[in-house]
Each structure stands twice: as structure tokens, then as C-alpha cells.
mmCIF file of C-alpha atoms in Angstrom:
data_model
loop_
_atom_site.group_PDB
_atom_site.id
_atom_site.type_symbol
_atom_site.label_atom_id
_atom_site.label_comp_id
_atom_site.label_asym_id
_atom_site.label_seq_id
_atom_site.Cartn_x
_atom_site.Cartn_y
_atom_site.Cartn_z
ATOM 1 C CA UNK A 1 -23.840 12.631 -9.970
ATOM 2 C CA UNK A 2 -27.008 10.463 -7.595
ATOM 3 C CA UNK A 3 -26.330 8.876 -3.830
ATOM 4 C CA UNK A 4 -25.341 5.618 -6.190
ATOM 5 C CA UNK A 5 -21.771 7.430 -7.927
ATOM 6 C CA UNK A 6 -20.826 8.231 -3.893
ATOM 7 C CA UNK A 7 -18.907 5.371 -3.840
ATOM 8 C CA UNK A 8 -16.411 6.541 -6.520
ATOM 9 C CA UNK A 9 -15.391 10.436 -5.296
ATOM 10 C CA UNK A 10 -15.133 8.381 -1.019
ATOM 11 C CA UNK A 11 -12.462 5.345 -2.845
ATOM 12 C CA UNK A 12 -11.407 8.563 -4.946
ATOM 13 C CA UNK A 13 -10.253 10.188 -1.772
ATOM 14 C CA UNK A 14 -9.488 7.397 0.389
ATOM 15 C CA UNK A 15 -7.308 7.140 -2.900
ATOM 16 C CA UNK A 16 -6.036 10.176 -3.347
ATOM 17 C CA UNK A 17 -1.430 11.094 -2.471
ATOM 18 C CA UNK A 18 -3.512 13.631 -0.444
ATOM 19 C CA UNK A 19 -4.202 11.396 2.225
ATOM 20 C CA UNK A 20 -2.506 11.884 5.352
ATOM 21 C CA UNK A 21 -0.471 9.532 6.489
ATOM 22 C CA UNK A 22 1.932 10.108 5.538
ATOM 23 C CA UNK A 23 2.899 7.822 2.326
ATOM 24 C CA UNK A 24 4.866 10.117 0.389
ATOM 25 C CA UNK A 25 7.682 9.697 3.329
ATOM 26 C CA UNK A 26 8.280 6.392 1.705
ATOM 27 C CA UNK A 27 9.649 4.322 -0.808
ATOM 28 C CA UNK A 28 10.459 0.718 -0.311
ATOM 29 C CA UNK A 29 12.867 -0.274 -0.986
ATOM 30 C CA UNK A 30 13.307 1.246 -3.845
ATOM 31 C CA UNK A 31 15.964 4.392 -2.849
ATOM 32 C CA UNK A 32 18.261 1.866 -2.476
ATOM 33 C CA UNK A 33 17.492 0.088 -5.984
ATOM 34 C CA UNK A 34 18.655 3.738 -6.763
ATOM 35 C CA UNK A 35 22.003 3.771 -4.698
ATOM 36 C CA UNK A 36 23.471 0.320 -6.224
ATOM 37 C CA UNK A 37 22.408 1.492 -9.716
ATOM 38 C CA UNK A 38 20.142 -1.201 -10.084
ATOM 39 C CA UNK A 39 17.069 1.553 -11.318
ATOM 40 C CA UNK A 40 19.198 4.235 -13.371
ATOM 41 C CA UNK A 41 16.703 4.874 -16.431
ATOM 42 C CA UNK A 42 12.645 5.516 -16.299
ATOM 43 C CA UNK A 43 12.545 1.738 -17.925
ATOM 44 C CA UNK A 44 14.432 0.147 -14.734
ATOM 45 C CA UNK A 45 11.904 1.809 -13.426
ATOM 46 C CA UNK A 46 9.875 0.418 -15.019
ATOM 47 C CA UNK A 47 11.184 -3.448 -14.358
ATOM 48 C CA UNK A 48 11.619 -2.700 -10.668
ATOM 49 C CA UNK A 49 7.973 -1.463 -10.122
ATOM 50 C CA UNK A 50 6.172 -3.512 -12.132
ATOM 51 C CA UNK A 51 8.154 -6.676 -10.958
ATOM 52 C CA UNK A 52 7.018 -6.264 -7.752
ATOM 53 C CA UNK A 53 3.445 -5.125 -8.138
ATOM 54 C CA UNK A 54 2.657 -8.394 -9.616
ATOM 55 C CA UNK A 55 4.360 -10.757 -7.780
ATOM 56 C CA UNK A 56 3.579 -9.585 -4.461
ATOM 57 C CA UNK A 57 1.860 -5.942 -4.271
ATOM 58 C CA UNK A 58 -0.577 -8.246 -6.195
ATOM 59 C CA UNK A 59 0.397 -11.441 -4.904
ATOM 60 C CA UNK A 60 -0.207 -10.531 -1.520
ATOM 61 C CA UNK A 61 -1.490 -7.116 -0.477
ATOM 62 C CA UNK A 62 -3.964 -7.593 -2.882
ATOM 63 C CA UNK A 63 -6.034 -10.547 -1.933
ATOM 64 C CA UNK A 64 -5.393 -9.629 1.399
ATOM 65 C CA UNK A 65 -7.058 -6.087 1.182
ATOM 66 C CA UNK A 66 -10.110 -8.575 -0.101
ATOM 67 C CA UNK A 67 -10.206 -10.003 2.385
ATOM 68 C CA UNK A 68 -9.815 -7.686 4.916
ATOM 69 C CA UNK A 69 -12.878 -6.312 3.353
ATOM 70 C CA UNK A 70 -15.060 -8.910 3.148
ATOM 71 C CA UNK A 71 -14.514 -9.304 6.945
ATOM 72 C CA UNK A 72 -15.456 -6.301 8.020
ATOM 73 C CA UNK A 73 -18.343 -6.303 5.300
ATOM 74 C CA UNK A 74 -19.092 -9.669 7.638
ATOM 75 C CA UNK A 75 -18.559 -8.461 10.762
ATOM 76 C CA UNK A 76 -15.622 -10.485 11.445
ATOM 77 C CA UNK A 77 -12.934 -9.293 13.935
ATOM 78 C CA UNK A 78 -11.343 -11.891 14.432
ATOM 79 C CA UNK A 79 -10.797 -12.808 11.595
ATOM 80 C CA UNK A 80 -9.809 -8.971 10.354
ATOM 81 C CA UNK A 81 -7.114 -9.766 14.130
ATOM 82 C CA UNK A 82 -6.118 -12.950 12.312
ATOM 83 C CA UNK A 83 -4.917 -10.914 9.518
ATOM 84 C CA UNK A 84 -4.052 -7.803 10.520
ATOM 85 C CA UNK A 85 -1.583 -9.515 12.864
ATOM 86 C CA UNK A 86 -0.083 -11.904 9.883
ATOM 87 C CA UNK A 87 0.627 -8.706 7.698
ATOM 88 C CA UNK A 88 2.524 -7.268 10.371
ATOM 89 C CA UNK A 89 4.574 -10.527 11.227
ATOM 90 C CA UNK A 90 5.190 -10.450 7.432
ATOM 91 C CA UNK A 91 6.920 -7.064 6.668
ATOM 92 C CA UNK A 92 10.876 -7.937 5.877
ATOM 93 C CA UNK A 93 12.380 -5.294 7.890
ATOM 94 C CA UNK A 94 11.887 -3.125 10.903
ATOM 95 C CA UNK A 95 11.646 -0.387 7.972
ATOM 96 C CA UNK A 96 8.635 -1.678 7.089
ATOM 97 C CA UNK A 97 7.582 -2.572 10.040
ATOM 98 C CA UNK A 98 7.452 1.033 11.334
ATOM 99 C CA UNK A 99 5.541 2.256 8.349
ATOM 100 C CA UNK A 100 2.229 -0.033 8.072
ATOM 101 C CA UNK A 101 2.445 0.418 12.020
ATOM 102 C CA UNK A 102 3.037 4.035 10.980
ATOM 103 C CA UNK A 103 0.769 4.528 8.350
ATOM 104 C CA UNK A 104 -1.879 2.200 10.063
ATOM 105 C CA UNK A 105 -2.017 4.864 13.315
ATOM 106 C CA UNK A 106 -2.751 7.632 11.430
ATOM 107 C CA UNK A 107 -5.333 6.056 9.052
ATOM 108 C CA UNK A 108 -6.688 5.620 12.410
ATOM 109 C CA UNK A 109 -7.142 8.385 14.181
ATOM 110 C CA UNK A 110 -8.246 10.096 10.506
ATOM 111 C CA UNK A 111 -11.044 7.865 10.315
ATOM 112 C CA UNK A 112 -11.705 9.307 14.590
ATOM 113 C CA UNK A 113 -11.063 12.867 13.074
ATOM 114 C CA UNK A 114 -13.265 12.451 9.405
ATOM 115 C CA UNK A 115 -16.565 12.336 12.081
ATOM 116 C CA UNK A 116 -18.177 9.842 9.708
ATOM 117 C CA UNK A 117 -21.411 7.493 11.084
ATOM 118 C CA UNK A 118 -20.962 5.851 8.821
ATOM 119 C CA UNK A 119 -16.824 4.892 10.398
ATOM 120 C CA UNK A 120 -18.302 4.592 13.591
ATOM 121 C CA UNK A 121 -17.679 1.182 13.838
ATOM 122 C CA UNK A 122 -14.395 1.027 11.839
ATOM 123 C CA UNK A 123 -13.317 3.052 14.375
ATOM 124 C CA UNK A 124 -13.691 1.317 17.368
ATOM 125 C CA UNK A 125 -12.485 -2.020 16.620
ATOM 126 C CA UNK A 126 -9.547 -0.588 15.562
ATOM 127 C CA UNK A 127 -9.659 1.097 18.776
ATOM 128 C CA UNK A 128 -9.443 -1.889 20.396
ATOM 129 C CA UNK A 129 -6.255 -2.909 18.302
ATOM 130 C CA UNK A 130 -2.602 -3.120 19.936
ATOM 131 C CA UNK A 131 -1.617 -2.273 16.320
ATOM 132 C CA UNK A 132 -2.835 -1.367 12.897
ATOM 133 C CA UNK A 133 -1.433 -2.421 9.615
ATOM 134 C CA UNK A 134 -2.018 0.018 6.915
ATOM 135 C CA UNK A 135 -4.642 -2.027 4.785
ATOM 136 C CA UNK A 136 -7.016 -3.396 8.142
ATOM 137 C CA UNK A 137 -7.073 0.385 8.241
ATOM 138 C CA UNK A 138 -7.512 0.740 4.308
ATOM 139 C CA UNK A 139 -9.954 -2.012 3.716
ATOM 140 C CA UNK A 140 -12.173 -1.076 6.585
ATOM 141 C CA UNK A 141 -13.054 2.261 5.360
ATOM 142 C CA UNK A 142 -13.825 1.386 2.114
ATOM 143 C CA UNK A 143 -15.679 -1.376 2.792
ATOM 144 C CA UNK A 144 -17.611 1.262 5.361
ATOM 145 C CA UNK A 145 -17.734 3.902 2.413
ATOM 146 C CA UNK A 146 -19.816 0.111 0.032
ATOM 147 C CA UNK A 147 -16.915 0.840 -2.242
ATOM 148 C CA UNK A 148 -17.150 -2.530 -5.189
ATOM 149 C CA UNK A 149 -14.110 -4.754 -3.661
ATOM 150 C CA UNK A 150 -13.327 -5.180 -7.576
ATOM 151 C CA UNK A 151 -12.285 -1.194 -7.204
ATOM 152 C CA UNK A 152 -11.082 -1.265 -3.688
ATOM 153 C CA UNK A 153 -8.391 -3.157 -4.673
ATOM 154 C CA UNK A 154 -7.605 -2.137 -7.793
ATOM 155 C CA UNK A 155 -6.953 1.033 -6.512
ATOM 156 C CA UNK A 156 -5.215 -0.439 -3.495
ATOM 157 C CA UNK A 157 -2.696 -1.286 -6.315
ATOM 158 C CA UNK A 158 -3.131 2.339 -8.796
ATOM 159 C CA UNK A 159 -2.496 4.554 -4.568
ATOM 160 C CA UNK A 160 0.890 2.218 -3.701
ATOM 161 C CA UNK A 161 1.731 2.109 -7.483
ATOM 162 C CA UNK A 162 1.549 6.321 -7.811
ATOM 163 C CA UNK A 163 3.715 6.392 -4.913
ATOM 164 C CA UNK A 164 6.666 3.424 -5.823
ATOM 165 C CA UNK A 165 7.219 6.624 -9.606
ATOM 166 C CA UNK A 166 6.807 9.673 -7.068
ATOM 167 C CA UNK A 167 9.381 8.309 -5.499
ATOM 168 C CA UNK A 168 11.357 7.000 -8.202
ATOM 169 C CA UNK A 169 10.761 10.780 -9.388
ATOM 170 C CA UNK A 170 13.119 13.132 -6.919
ATOM 171 C CA UNK A 171 15.549 9.702 -6.224
ATOM 172 C CA UNK A 172 16.284 8.460 -9.450
ATOM 173 C CA UNK A 173 15.611 11.524 -10.924
ATOM 174 C CA UNK A 174 12.928 12.404 -13.346
ATOM 175 C CA UNK A 175 10.898 14.015 -15.819
ATOM 176 C CA UNK A 176 6.801 13.978 -14.704
ATOM 177 C CA UNK A 177 6.559 12.886 -18.451
ATOM 178 C CA UNK A 178 8.572 9.871 -17.913
ATOM 179 C CA UNK A 179 6.523 9.785 -13.904
ATOM 180 C CA UNK A 180 2.854 10.241 -16.864
ATOM 181 C CA UNK A 181 4.519 6.985 -19.148
ATOM 182 C CA UNK A 182 5.637 4.962 -16.706
ATOM 183 C CA UNK A 183 1.827 5.915 -14.794
ATOM 184 C CA UNK A 184 0.278 4.572 -17.919
ATOM 185 C CA UNK A 185 2.028 1.860 -18.153
ATOM 186 C CA UNK A 186 2.010 0.368 -15.101
ATOM 187 C CA UNK A 187 -2.075 1.270 -15.179
ATOM 188 C CA UNK A 188 -2.725 -0.488 -18.305
ATOM 189 C CA UNK A 189 -1.463 -4.061 -16.359
ATOM 190 C CA UNK A 190 -3.474 -3.282 -12.415
ATOM 191 C CA UNK A 191 -7.122 -4.529 -13.893
ATOM 192 C CA UNK A 192 -5.828 -8.223 -14.464
ATOM 193 C CA UNK A 193 -3.985 -7.974 -11.171
ATOM 194 C CA UNK A 194 -7.148 -6.458 -9.651
ATOM 195 C CA UNK A 195 -8.749 -9.692 -11.177
ATOM 196 C CA UNK A 196 -6.128 -12.326 -10.249
ATOM 197 C CA UNK A 197 -6.228 -11.248 -6.774
ATOM 198 C CA UNK A 198 -10.335 -11.764 -6.417
ATOM 199 C CA UNK A 199 -9.882 -14.932 -7.035
ATOM 200 C CA UNK A 200 -7.394 -16.290 -5.459
ATOM 201 C CA UNK A 201 -7.472 -18.249 -2.264
ATOM 202 C CA UNK A 202 -5.507 -17.350 0.722
ATOM 203 C CA UNK A 203 -3.357 -21.064 0.674
ATOM 204 C CA UNK A 204 -1.439 -19.367 -2.810
ATOM 205 C CA UNK A 205 -0.852 -15.356 -1.204
ATOM 206 C CA UNK A 206 2.340 -14.734 -1.827
ATOM 207 C CA UNK A 207 5.519 -12.187 -0.986
ATOM 208 C CA UNK A 208 8.809 -13.726 -1.875
ATOM 209 C CA UNK A 209 10.415 -10.981 -3.427
ATOM 210 C CA UNK A 210 13.797 -11.826 -1.793
ATOM 211 C CA UNK A 211 15.301 -8.687 -3.663
ATOM 212 C CA UNK A 212 12.561 -5.932 -2.383
ATOM 213 C CA UNK A 213 12.985 -7.763 0.666
ATOM 214 C CA UNK A 214 17.454 -6.894 0.866
ATOM 215 C CA UNK A 215 17.164 -3.511 -0.209
ATOM 216 C CA UNK A 216 14.518 -3.382 2.216
ATOM 217 C CA UNK A 217 17.364 -3.513 5.045
ATOM 218 C CA UNK A 218 20.177 -2.798 3.338
ATOM 219 C CA UNK A 219 17.877 1.566 3.042
ATOM 220 C CA UNK A 220 17.893 0.502 7.505
ATOM 221 C CA UNK A 221 21.421 1.475 6.727
ATOM 222 C CA UNK A 222 21.842 3.517 3.478
ATOM 223 C CA UNK A 223 23.927 6.683 4.687
ATOM 224 C CA UNK A 224 22.145 9.401 3.051
ATOM 225 C CA UNK A 225 19.055 9.078 2.720
ATOM 226 C CA UNK A 226 15.668 11.344 1.382
ATOM 227 C CA UNK A 227 12.861 8.555 2.188
ATOM 228 C CA UNK A 228 12.527 6.191 5.564
ATOM 229 C CA UNK A 229 12.286 3.448 3.682
#
């Protein structure tokens, strides 16, 4: 593979479930939906994850990642700080806020530990933020590694969907074949969702997903649970 293919390899690394940020410990309310019977099988898991992917993550986090990448590429530190603060403020529950802050902290530590000169400016800017949202650090790495925005947004969506499916496999529970069918179905819609996110102006960003917010809040007092959110 030529050097031109390196951004793809870096993107696979960034979107990998092996990324040491603890994403596998969170379900983002999915566990509560399983507890109450809203999610009970492959079909209902697919509806829950697919609806949230299209109406929440795809319309807020995905365009946010694109905007953050643009800010990182242009060195707009004030814009990075603004978007970071707004994402932290957008978290609907204490668990969700703690999740993105913990994953952002872990990602900033990874940036330092990688000892990659290309990430030196990312590490310095992240060190100056009082609290780091996960998309902020993730977008900074993607920009520094020269990953195309459309590819980065698609991978961000895929990584989120994969983590949700893995949570469903454990919590429902579902079999491995069910998980692969879900990923195939969800993945088929990701290119269109990513393209729409890239074209969405900030005035139209939206994370209005009431059922998701309720699930995340109720999870905080769920009696028995495997996940941290």
C-alpha cells in the first residue's frame, strides 16, 4: 500500500473497538430499553438503534464531528472550545455527560501516549480544555491524520452503531448472526446519513430524541445493570 493509503489505515485504527477509551462499558440507555421490554429481539433492537442513528446521532453528533474537523484543520481554537462546550451541555443525563468526559479524557491520554508528532498540536490544545468531549478529541485526531471528512463521519457513525449492537448482543441477549444482520442493515444507511450530516447547517442540528433521554435518565436508577450508561 502506498503512503496515500495511510489515512485509511489510521481511520480503521480510530474507529476500532480496540481504541482504549472504554466505549464497550456504555449502552447509552439501551440497557434500560431492554429492561422495560422496548428492546426484546433483533427487530426491536434494529428499530431502536436505527431510529437513534438517523434522528439523533446522525443529525447532531455527525455534523458536529464534521464542524470540529473543519475547526481543527483551520486552527480555530475558539471554535473548537465552543463546540466542545456545547456538546458537553447537550448531554441529557449525568451518565451521558460522564461518559463523553471519561472517553474524552482517555482519548487525550492516548494522544500523548502515541507519541506521534502529527498529533502534537492536538495534544496541546486538548490539554488546555477544562473538560474534553469525546467527539472533540476524535475529530482532532481524524483531522491531524488527514482523513477525509466524509470518511471520518461515516466511520464515526459506524463505530457508534457497532457499539450499540454489541451492547444489544450482551443485554437482550442476541446471537452473533443477529448482530451481523443488524450491522449490515444499519451500515447500509450510514453513507446517506453521513452525506446529509456533512450538508446540514448548524442551525438545523438536532438531538431531539425524548425516548432516548428518558432511557438514559432511567438507567441511572436501574437496579441491576451491566453498563455504565
